[in-house]
């Protein structure tokens, strides 16, 4: 039933979770957006930064049960387009603490970030596992906290599997998409990444490797070990460089 | 769908129960929202369906926020 915009605009009001006060300062609103949705915008004289947090499972084509904390790709993708297009946003800071998730959704978000023109910096805190690895390397510059870990392991199978060699080939192909993306967007070689992925003796009941912050940098997956101050400093540097390049043209 | 995660499938999909969610679609500021009824006239936004990019950056319309609608 088509309804006019006017009819609805009187009936809808946005209310905040802690309710009560109608008028809120922009600072309070900002704090609320962090609390409720994990997004935040930072504005200062050096540039406006949009902070995107990718947490929990990357949710793809199937809605995951409510016990999972998820990052929904149908929201993140248009958000990335908006960030790229919005003149008020100068740079994007991506904070990662993810256990992995849907391959297609993870790669979609990673490709979107990798193809952005605006400066992007990623920071891995806690963990950036499985499909979190392509997400971490998708930014132009990546950082990892010393205590954060990244688990590199092959895609697993579940459900009915037909015991033919084509099944293996299919999974190897799916695996290859992740390998290619990571090697294209970081300094690690294809051979090294695959050897880490297929290593035995590191994970219980599985093949793969757990990399600590420092190891991820040594292997060339991540650019630098650091925290939020280093990440912001790098992002401001990139914003300033971009502004200078824009002025020269 | 292929899940690439360190969390086992049983934990991701465990105790899956059909939630009796009352999902509705409402139009706010010319933008379609999928919402779930919370109580009375308050709804929680599940997702935004819009071609207007600014809607995705609007702090009022992020998934998870609560709106009052009659």
mmCIF file of C-alpha atoms in Angstrom:
data_model
loop_
_atom_site.group_PDB
_atom_site.id
_atom_site.type_symbol
_atom_site.label_atom_id
_atom_site.label_comp_id
_atom_site.label_asym_id
_atom_site.label_seq_id
_atom_site.Cartn_x
_atom_site.Cartn_y
_atom_site.Cartn_z
ATOM 1 C CA UNK A 1 0.000 0.000 0.000
ATOM 2 C CA UNK A 2 1.704 3.173 -1.081
ATOM 3 C CA UNK A 3 1.603 5.838 1.596
ATOM 4 C CA UNK A 4 2.757 9.401 1.259
ATOM 5 C CA UNK A 5 5.896 10.495 3.062
ATOM 6 C CA UNK A 6 4.096 13.317 4.795
ATOM 7 C CA UNK A 7 1.626 11.040 6.432
ATOM 8 C CA UNK A 8 4.381 9.104 8.138
ATOM 9 C CA UNK A 9 6.738 11.861 9.080
ATOM 10 C CA UNK A 10 4.463 13.015 11.922
ATOM 11 C CA UNK A 11 4.157 9.587 13.431
ATOM 12 C CA UNK A 12 7.751 8.507 13.722
ATOM 13 C CA UNK A 13 10.135 9.640 16.378
ATOM 14 C CA UNK A 14 13.671 8.499 17.028
ATOM 15 C CA UNK A 15 14.258 7.694 20.643
ATOM 16 C CA UNK A 16 17.457 6.879 22.404
ATOM 17 C CA UNK A 17 17.907 3.753 24.486
ATOM 18 C CA UNK A 18 18.380 5.573 27.787
ATOM 19 C CA UNK A 19 15.423 7.824 26.943
ATOM 20 C CA UNK A 20 14.216 10.805 28.877
ATOM 21 C CA UNK A 21 16.045 13.841 27.659
ATOM 22 C CA UNK A 22 15.012 15.086 24.284
ATOM 23 C CA UNK A 23 17.930 17.360 23.499
ATOM 24 C CA UNK A 24 21.369 15.886 23.519
ATOM 25 C CA UNK A 25 24.740 17.368 22.725
ATOM 26 C CA UNK A 26 26.563 15.991 19.706
ATOM 27 C CA UNK A 27 29.088 14.453 22.088
ATOM 28 C CA UNK A 28 26.387 12.498 23.861
ATOM 29 C CA UNK A 29 24.929 11.387 20.560
ATOM 30 C CA UNK A 30 28.357 10.265 19.478
ATOM 31 C CA UNK A 31 28.858 8.230 22.637
ATOM 32 C CA UNK A 32 25.487 6.604 22.109
ATOM 33 C CA UNK A 33 26.263 5.631 18.570
ATOM 34 C CA UNK A 34 29.400 3.891 19.879
ATOM 35 C CA UNK A 35 27.446 2.150 22.625
ATOM 36 C CA UNK A 36 24.592 0.975 20.470
ATOM 37 C CA UNK A 37 26.001 0.384 17.035
ATOM 38 C CA UNK A 38 29.778 0.352 17.299
ATOM 39 C CA UNK A 39 30.188 3.178 14.820
ATOM 40 C CA UNK A 40 31.685 6.535 15.493
ATOM 41 C CA UNK A 41 32.765 9.641 13.679
ATOM 42 C CA UNK A 42 35.712 11.701 14.842
ATOM 43 C CA UNK A 43 35.990 15.300 13.678
ATOM 44 C CA UNK A 44 38.946 17.581 14.204
ATOM 45 C CA UNK A 45 41.072 20.044 12.289
ATOM 46 C CA UNK A 46 43.282 17.313 10.798
ATOM 47 C CA UNK A 47 40.365 15.552 9.150
ATOM 48 C CA UNK A 48 37.125 13.710 9.749
ATOM 49 C CA UNK A 49 37.468 10.031 10.435
ATOM 50 C CA UNK A 50 34.739 7.451 10.242
ATOM 51 C CA UNK A 51 35.349 4.433 12.448
ATOM 52 C CA UNK A 52 33.931 1.104 11.328
ATOM 53 C CA UNK A 53 34.062 -1.845 13.700
ATOM 54 C CA UNK A 54 33.916 -5.341 12.299
ATOM 55 C CA UNK A 55 33.144 -7.694 15.164
ATOM 56 C CA UNK A 56 32.007 -11.261 15.753
ATOM 57 C CA UNK A 57 30.903 -13.336 12.795
ATOM 58 C CA UNK A 58 30.701 -11.877 9.318
ATOM 59 C CA UNK A 59 27.079 -12.567 8.459
ATOM 60 C CA UNK A 60 26.392 -13.493 4.872
ATOM 61 C CA UNK A 61 23.426 -14.895 3.030
ATOM 62 C CA UNK A 62 22.000 -16.674 6.069
ATOM 63 C CA UNK A 63 20.916 -14.832 9.212
ATOM 64 C CA UNK A 64 22.843 -16.403 12.065
ATOM 65 C CA UNK A 65 21.137 -17.431 15.307
ATOM 66 C CA UNK A 66 20.930 -14.683 17.957
ATOM 67 C CA UNK A 67 23.741 -16.073 20.154
ATOM 68 C CA UNK A 68 26.236 -14.852 17.538
ATOM 69 C CA UNK A 69 27.474 -11.303 17.437
ATOM 70 C CA UNK A 70 27.497 -10.401 13.789
ATOM 71 C CA UNK A 71 28.609 -7.830 11.267
ATOM 72 C CA UNK A 72 25.964 -7.596 8.571
ATOM 73 C CA UNK A 73 27.306 -7.144 5.063
ATOM 74 C CA UNK A 74 24.114 -5.679 3.628
ATOM 75 C CA UNK A 75 24.628 -2.740 5.973
ATOM 76 C CA UNK A 76 28.419 -2.435 5.748
ATOM 77 C CA UNK A 77 28.546 -2.393 1.940
ATOM 78 C CA UNK A 78 26.264 0.623 1.359
ATOM 79 C CA UNK A 79 27.935 2.271 4.357
ATOM 80 C CA UNK A 80 31.307 1.939 2.607
ATOM 81 C CA UNK A 81 29.837 3.492 -0.543
ATOM 82 C CA UNK A 82 28.461 6.341 1.568
ATOM 83 C CA UNK A 83 31.862 6.864 3.220
ATOM 84 C CA UNK A 84 33.611 6.937 -0.153
ATOM 85 C CA UNK A 85 31.062 9.395 -1.546
ATOM 86 C CA UNK A 86 30.560 11.645 1.482
ATOM 87 C CA UNK A 87 32.620 14.845 1.328
ATOM 88 C CA UNK A 88 32.607 15.159 5.087
ATOM 89 C CA UNK A 89 34.539 11.921 5.612
ATOM 90 C CA UNK A 90 38.282 12.131 4.958
ATOM 91 C CA UNK A 91 39.425 8.736 6.156
ATOM 92 C CA UNK A 92 38.245 5.360 7.398
ATOM 93 C CA UNK A 93 39.522 3.524 10.453
ATOM 94 C CA UNK A 94 38.569 -0.153 10.552
ATOM 95 C CA UNK A 95 38.732 -1.889 13.925
ATOM 96 C CA UNK A 96 38.696 -5.663 13.654
ATOM 97 C CA UNK A 97 37.914 -8.263 16.262
ATOM 98 C CA UNK A 98 36.388 -11.060 14.270
ATOM 99 C CA UNK A 99 36.302 -14.839 14.389
ATOM 100 C CA UNK A 100 35.605 -15.159 10.667
ATOM 101 C CA UNK A 101 32.381 -15.964 8.893
ATOM 102 C CA UNK A 102 30.901 -16.142 5.440
ATOM 103 C CA UNK A 103 33.541 -16.273 2.700
ATOM 104 C CA UNK A 104 31.487 -14.412 0.098
ATOM 105 C CA UNK A 105 30.411 -11.655 2.502
ATOM 106 C CA UNK A 106 33.914 -11.287 3.962
ATOM 107 C CA UNK A 107 35.524 -11.048 0.540
ATOM 108 C CA UNK A 108 32.832 -8.619 -0.636
ATOM 109 C CA UNK A 109 33.553 -6.233 2.238
ATOM 110 C CA UNK A 110 37.316 -6.695 1.794
ATOM 111 C CA UNK A 111 37.136 -5.914 -1.942
ATOM 112 C CA UNK A 112 35.044 -2.826 -1.226
ATOM 113 C CA UNK A 113 37.606 -1.521 1.280
ATOM 114 C CA UNK A 114 40.540 -2.379 -1.010
ATOM 115 C CA UNK A 115 39.013 -0.448 -3.907
ATOM 116 C CA UNK A 116 38.300 2.733 -1.940
ATOM 117 C CA UNK A 117 40.188 5.896 -2.853
ATOM 118 C CA UNK A 118 39.968 7.474 0.578
ATOM 119 C CA UNK A 119 42.718 6.663 3.098
ATOM 120 C CA UNK A 120 41.974 3.482 5.039
ATOM 121 C CA UNK A 121 43.766 2.038 8.055
ATOM 122 C CA UNK A 122 42.880 -1.226 9.785
ATOM 123 C CA UNK A 123 43.669 -2.225 13.340
ATOM 124 C CA UNK A 124 43.390 -5.818 14.525
ATOM 125 C CA UNK A 125 42.577 -6.090 18.229
ATOM 126 C CA UNK A 126 41.923 -9.374 19.968
ATOM 127 C CA UNK A 127 41.609 -11.469 16.842
ATOM 128 C CA UNK A 128 41.364 -11.319 13.092
ATOM 129 C CA UNK A 129 40.824 -14.954 12.243
ATOM 130 C CA UNK A 130 39.994 -16.886 9.062
ATOM 131 C CA UNK A 131 38.090 -14.507 6.760
ATOM 132 C CA UNK A 132 39.239 -11.696 9.085
ATOM 133 C CA UNK A 133 42.683 -11.997 7.454
ATOM 134 C CA UNK A 134 41.562 -10.629 4.046
ATOM 135 C CA UNK A 135 39.588 -7.935 5.893
ATOM 136 C CA UNK A 136 42.691 -6.873 7.831
ATOM 137 C CA UNK A 137 44.898 -6.627 4.736
ATOM 138 C CA UNK A 138 42.233 -4.845 2.646
ATOM 139 C CA UNK A 139 43.072 -1.427 4.122
ATOM 140 C CA UNK A 140 45.910 0.619 2.624
ATOM 141 C CA UNK A 141 47.807 0.342 5.898
ATOM 142 C CA UNK A 142 47.286 -2.300 8.558
ATOM 143 C CA UNK A 143 48.211 -2.512 12.209
ATOM 144 C CA UNK A 144 47.926 -5.243 14.808
ATOM 145 C CA UNK A 145 48.017 -5.093 18.598
ATOM 146 C CA UNK A 146 50.911 -7.143 20.072
ATOM 147 C CA UNK A 147 48.494 -9.463 21.907
ATOM 148 C CA UNK A 148 46.129 -9.908 18.944
ATOM 149 C CA UNK A 149 46.154 -13.166 17.017
ATOM 150 C CA UNK A 150 45.340 -14.225 13.497
ATOM 151 C CA UNK A 151 44.438 -17.819 12.699
ATOM 152 C CA UNK A 152 45.197 -18.880 9.153
ATOM 153 C CA UNK A 153 43.537 -22.154 8.249
ATOM 154 C CA UNK A 154 41.808 -23.794 5.298
ATOM 155 C CA UNK A 155 38.079 -23.519 4.619
ATOM 156 C CA UNK A 156 36.282 -26.404 6.306
ATOM 157 C CA UNK A 157 33.493 -28.542 4.993
ATOM 158 C CA UNK A 158 30.193 -29.368 6.609
ATOM 159 C CA UNK A 159 27.059 -31.186 5.582
ATOM 160 C CA UNK A 160 26.873 -33.747 2.833
ATOM 161 C CA UNK A 161 30.115 -34.200 0.973
ATOM 162 C CA UNK A 162 30.458 -36.320 -2.114
ATOM 163 C CA UNK A 163 33.648 -38.351 -1.848
ATOM 164 C CA UNK A 164 35.119 -37.511 -5.235
ATOM 165 C CA UNK A 165 38.244 -35.631 -6.188
ATOM 166 C CA UNK A 166 36.155 -32.806 -7.665
ATOM 167 C CA UNK A 167 35.008 -31.919 -4.122
ATOM 168 C CA UNK A 168 38.600 -31.295 -3.144
ATOM 169 C CA UNK A 169 39.201 -29.276 -6.289
ATOM 170 C CA UNK A 170 36.119 -27.159 -5.611
ATOM 171 C CA UNK A 171 37.261 -26.343 -2.091
ATOM 172 C CA UNK A 172 40.769 -25.659 -3.304
ATOM 173 C CA UNK A 173 39.284 -23.134 -5.732
ATOM 174 C CA UNK A 174 37.256 -21.470 -2.996
ATOM 175 C CA UNK A 175 40.407 -21.406 -0.896
ATOM 176 C CA UNK A 176 42.328 -19.830 -3.746
ATOM 177 C CA UNK A 177 40.083 -16.737 -3.683
ATOM 178 C CA UNK A 178 41.194 -15.998 -0.123
ATOM 179 C CA UNK A 179 44.855 -16.758 -0.905
ATOM 180 C CA UNK A 180 44.834 -14.508 -3.965
ATOM 181 C CA UNK A 181 43.195 -11.626 -2.155
ATOM 182 C CA UNK A 182 45.649 -11.760 0.745
ATOM 183 C CA UNK A 183 48.727 -12.006 -1.477
ATOM 184 C CA UNK A 184 47.434 -9.177 -3.702
ATOM 185 C CA UNK A 185 46.913 -6.834 -0.747
ATOM 186 C CA UNK A 186 49.853 -7.655 1.516
ATOM 187 C CA UNK A 187 53.554 -8.480 1.295
ATOM 188 C CA UNK A 188 53.257 -12.201 1.998
ATOM 189 C CA UNK A 189 54.021 -14.591 -0.861
ATOM 190 C CA UNK A 190 51.514 -17.132 -2.097
ATOM 191 C CA UNK A 191 53.802 -20.032 -1.129
ATOM 192 C CA UNK A 192 54.369 -18.707 2.389
ATOM 193 C CA UNK A 193 50.660 -18.079 2.978
ATOM 194 C CA UNK A 194 49.708 -21.542 1.776
ATOM 195 C CA UNK A 195 52.402 -23.165 3.902
ATOM 196 C CA UNK A 196 51.093 -21.324 6.996
ATOM 197 C CA UNK A 197 47.592 -22.400 6.115
ATOM 198 C CA UNK A 198 48.481 -26.063 5.747
ATOM 199 C CA UNK A 199 50.871 -26.310 8.676
ATOM 200 C CA UNK A 200 50.252 -29.149 11.118
ATOM 201 C CA UNK A 201 50.957 -29.338 14.833
ATOM 202 C CA UNK A 202 49.857 -25.796 15.685
ATOM 203 C CA UNK A 203 46.094 -26.148 16.015
ATOM 204 C CA UNK A 204 44.286 -28.897 17.882
ATOM 205 C CA UNK A 205 42.474 -31.190 15.418
ATOM 206 C CA UNK A 206 43.089 -28.862 12.501
ATOM 207 C CA UNK A 207 45.740 -27.628 10.133
ATOM 208 C CA UNK A 208 46.785 -24.010 10.124
ATOM 209 C CA UNK A 209 48.784 -21.465 12.081
ATOM 210 C CA UNK A 210 48.121 -19.001 14.876
ATOM 211 C CA UNK A 211 50.105 -15.808 14.392
ATOM 212 C CA UNK A 212 50.687 -13.296 17.186
ATOM 213 C CA UNK A 213 50.935 -9.586 16.384
ATOM 214 C CA UNK A 214 54.687 -9.582 15.861
ATOM 215 C CA UNK A 215 54.621 -12.797 13.754
ATOM 216 C CA UNK A 216 51.905 -11.382 11.481
ATOM 217 C CA UNK A 217 54.185 -8.408 10.758
ATOM 218 C CA UNK A 218 57.274 -10.625 10.244
ATOM 219 C CA UNK A 219 55.346 -12.717 7.733
ATOM 220 C CA UNK A 220 54.359 -9.591 5.812
ATOM 221 C CA UNK A 221 50.605 -9.908 6.321
ATOM 222 C CA UNK A 222 50.303 -6.787 8.510
ATOM 223 C CA UNK A 223 52.389 -3.609 8.118
ATOM 224 C CA UNK A 224 53.046 -2.660 11.739
ATOM 225 C CA UNK A 225 52.532 -3.637 15.373
ATOM 226 C CA UNK A 226 50.705 -0.887 17.203
ATOM 227 C CA UNK A 227 47.622 0.449 18.864
ATOM 228 C CA UNK A 228 44.987 3.072 18.327
ATOM 229 C CA UNK A 229 47.325 6.085 18.573
ATOM 230 C CA UNK A 230 49.632 4.734 15.850
ATOM 231 C CA UNK A 231 46.632 3.865 13.688
ATOM 232 C CA UNK A 232 45.151 7.368 14.007
ATOM 233 C CA UNK A 233 48.542 9.024 13.432
ATOM 234 C CA UNK A 234 49.020 6.993 10.238
ATOM 235 C CA UNK A 235 45.516 7.801 9.040
ATOM 236 C CA UNK A 236 45.995 11.563 9.615
ATOM 237 C CA UNK A 237 49.315 11.361 7.760
ATOM 238 C CA UNK A 238 47.589 9.700 4.802
ATOM 239 C CA UNK A 239 44.771 12.287 4.879
ATOM 240 C CA UNK A 240 47.311 15.135 4.839
ATOM 241 C CA UNK A 241 49.210 13.551 1.938
ATOM 242 C CA UNK A 242 45.978 13.167 -0.002
ATOM 243 C CA UNK A 243 44.985 16.788 0.684
ATOM 244 C CA UNK A 244 48.413 18.002 -0.503
ATOM 245 C CA UNK A 245 48.199 15.897 -3.654
ATOM 246 C CA UNK A 246 44.732 17.339 -4.285
ATOM 247 C CA UNK A 247 45.991 20.926 -3.897
ATOM 248 C CA UNK A 248 48.842 20.383 -6.334
ATOM 249 C CA UNK A 249 46.520 19.275 -9.100
ATOM 250 C CA UNK B 1 27.382 -20.742 1.755
ATOM 251 C CA UNK B 2 30.857 -21.461 3.016
ATOM 252 C CA UNK B 3 31.720 -20.369 6.527
ATOM 253 C CA UNK B 4 35.405 -19.654 7.140
ATOM 254 C CA UNK B 5 35.653 -19.265 10.878
ATOM 255 C CA UNK B 6 37.495 -20.589 13.917
ATOM 256 C CA UNK B 7 34.169 -21.110 15.649
ATOM 257 C CA UNK B 8 32.797 -24.639 15.102
ATOM 258 C CA UNK B 9 29.591 -25.007 13.104
ATOM 259 C CA UNK B 10 27.785 -26.518 16.078
ATOM 260 C CA UNK B 11 28.336 -23.348 18.106
ATOM 261 C CA UNK B 12 27.405 -20.987 15.280
ATOM 262 C CA UNK B 13 24.209 -22.828 14.418
ATOM 263 C CA UNK B 14 23.543 -24.498 17.792
ATOM 264 C CA UNK B 15 20.197 -24.198 19.582
ATOM 265 C CA UNK B 16 18.595 -22.734 16.522
ATOM 266 C CA UNK B 17 15.013 -21.976 17.359
ATOM 267 C CA UNK B 18 12.328 -20.296 15.399
ATOM 268 C CA UNK B 19 11.861 -16.890 16.865
ATOM 269 C CA UNK B 20 8.397 -15.499 16.565
ATOM 270 C CA UNK B 21 9.665 -12.165 15.340
ATOM 271 C CA UNK B 22 7.045 -9.684 14.321
ATOM 272 C CA UNK B 23 8.855 -8.147 11.413
ATOM 273 C CA UNK B 24 7.294 -5.137 9.743
ATOM 274 C CA UNK B 25 8.320 -2.738 7.049
ATOM 275 C CA UNK B 26 7.811 0.939 7.697
ATOM 276 C CA UNK B 27 8.726 3.990 5.710
ATOM 277 C CA UNK B 28 10.661 6.704 7.528
ATOM 278 C CA UNK B 29 12.017 9.819 5.813
ATOM 279 C CA UNK B 30 11.406 8.198 2.446
ATOM 280 C CA UNK B 31 13.480 5.197 3.408
ATOM 281 C CA UNK B 32 12.137 1.701 4.035
ATOM 282 C CA UNK B 33 13.051 0.112 7.353
ATOM 283 C CA UNK B 34 12.667 -3.494 8.419
ATOM 284 C CA UNK B 35 11.706 -3.374 12.069
ATOM 285 C CA UNK B 36 10.819 -5.757 14.886
ATOM 286 C CA UNK B 37 8.108 -4.913 17.387
ATOM 287 C CA UNK B 38 9.494 -4.467 20.884
ATOM 288 C CA UNK B 39 6.629 -3.268 23.028
ATOM 289 C CA UNK B 40 3.662 -1.019 22.446
ATOM 290 C CA UNK B 41 4.631 1.399 19.729
ATOM 291 C CA UNK B 42 8.420 0.996 19.871
ATOM 292 C CA UNK B 43 10.304 -0.866 17.199
ATOM 293 C CA UNK B 44 13.900 -1.958 16.779
ATOM 294 C CA UNK B 45 15.470 -1.404 13.373
ATOM 295 C CA UNK B 46 16.752 -4.614 11.772
ATOM 296 C CA UNK B 47 17.957 -3.149 8.526
ATOM 297 C CA UNK B 48 17.637 -0.292 6.120
ATOM 298 C CA UNK B 49 16.399 -0.763 2.592
ATOM 299 C CA UNK B 50 17.240 2.373 0.684
ATOM 300 C CA UNK B 51 19.100 3.698 -2.311
ATOM 301 C CA UNK B 52 19.838 6.887 -0.414
ATOM 302 C CA UNK B 53 23.413 6.426 0.788
ATOM 303 C CA UNK B 54 23.160 9.077 3.479
ATOM 304 C CA UNK B 55 20.626 6.876 5.281
ATOM 305 C CA UNK B 56 23.343 4.323 5.995
ATOM 306 C CA UNK B 57 25.449 6.915 7.817
ATOM 307 C CA UNK B 58 22.552 8.473 9.721
ATOM 308 C CA UNK B 59 23.084 7.752 13.427
ATOM 309 C CA UNK B 60 19.320 7.598 14.039
ATOM 310 C CA UNK B 61 18.767 4.806 11.595
ATOM 311 C CA UNK B 62 21.548 2.342 12.399
ATOM 312 C CA UNK B 63 20.394 -1.269 12.861
ATOM 313 C CA UNK B 64 19.677 -1.813 16.536
ATOM 314 C CA UNK B 65 18.279 1.635 17.245
ATOM 315 C CA UNK B 66 14.797 2.052 18.623
ATOM 316 C CA UNK B 67 12.083 4.123 17.017
ATOM 317 C CA UNK B 68 8.575 5.030 18.051
ATOM 318 C CA UNK B 69 5.964 4.516 15.387
ATOM 319 C CA UNK B 70 2.206 4.694 15.443
#
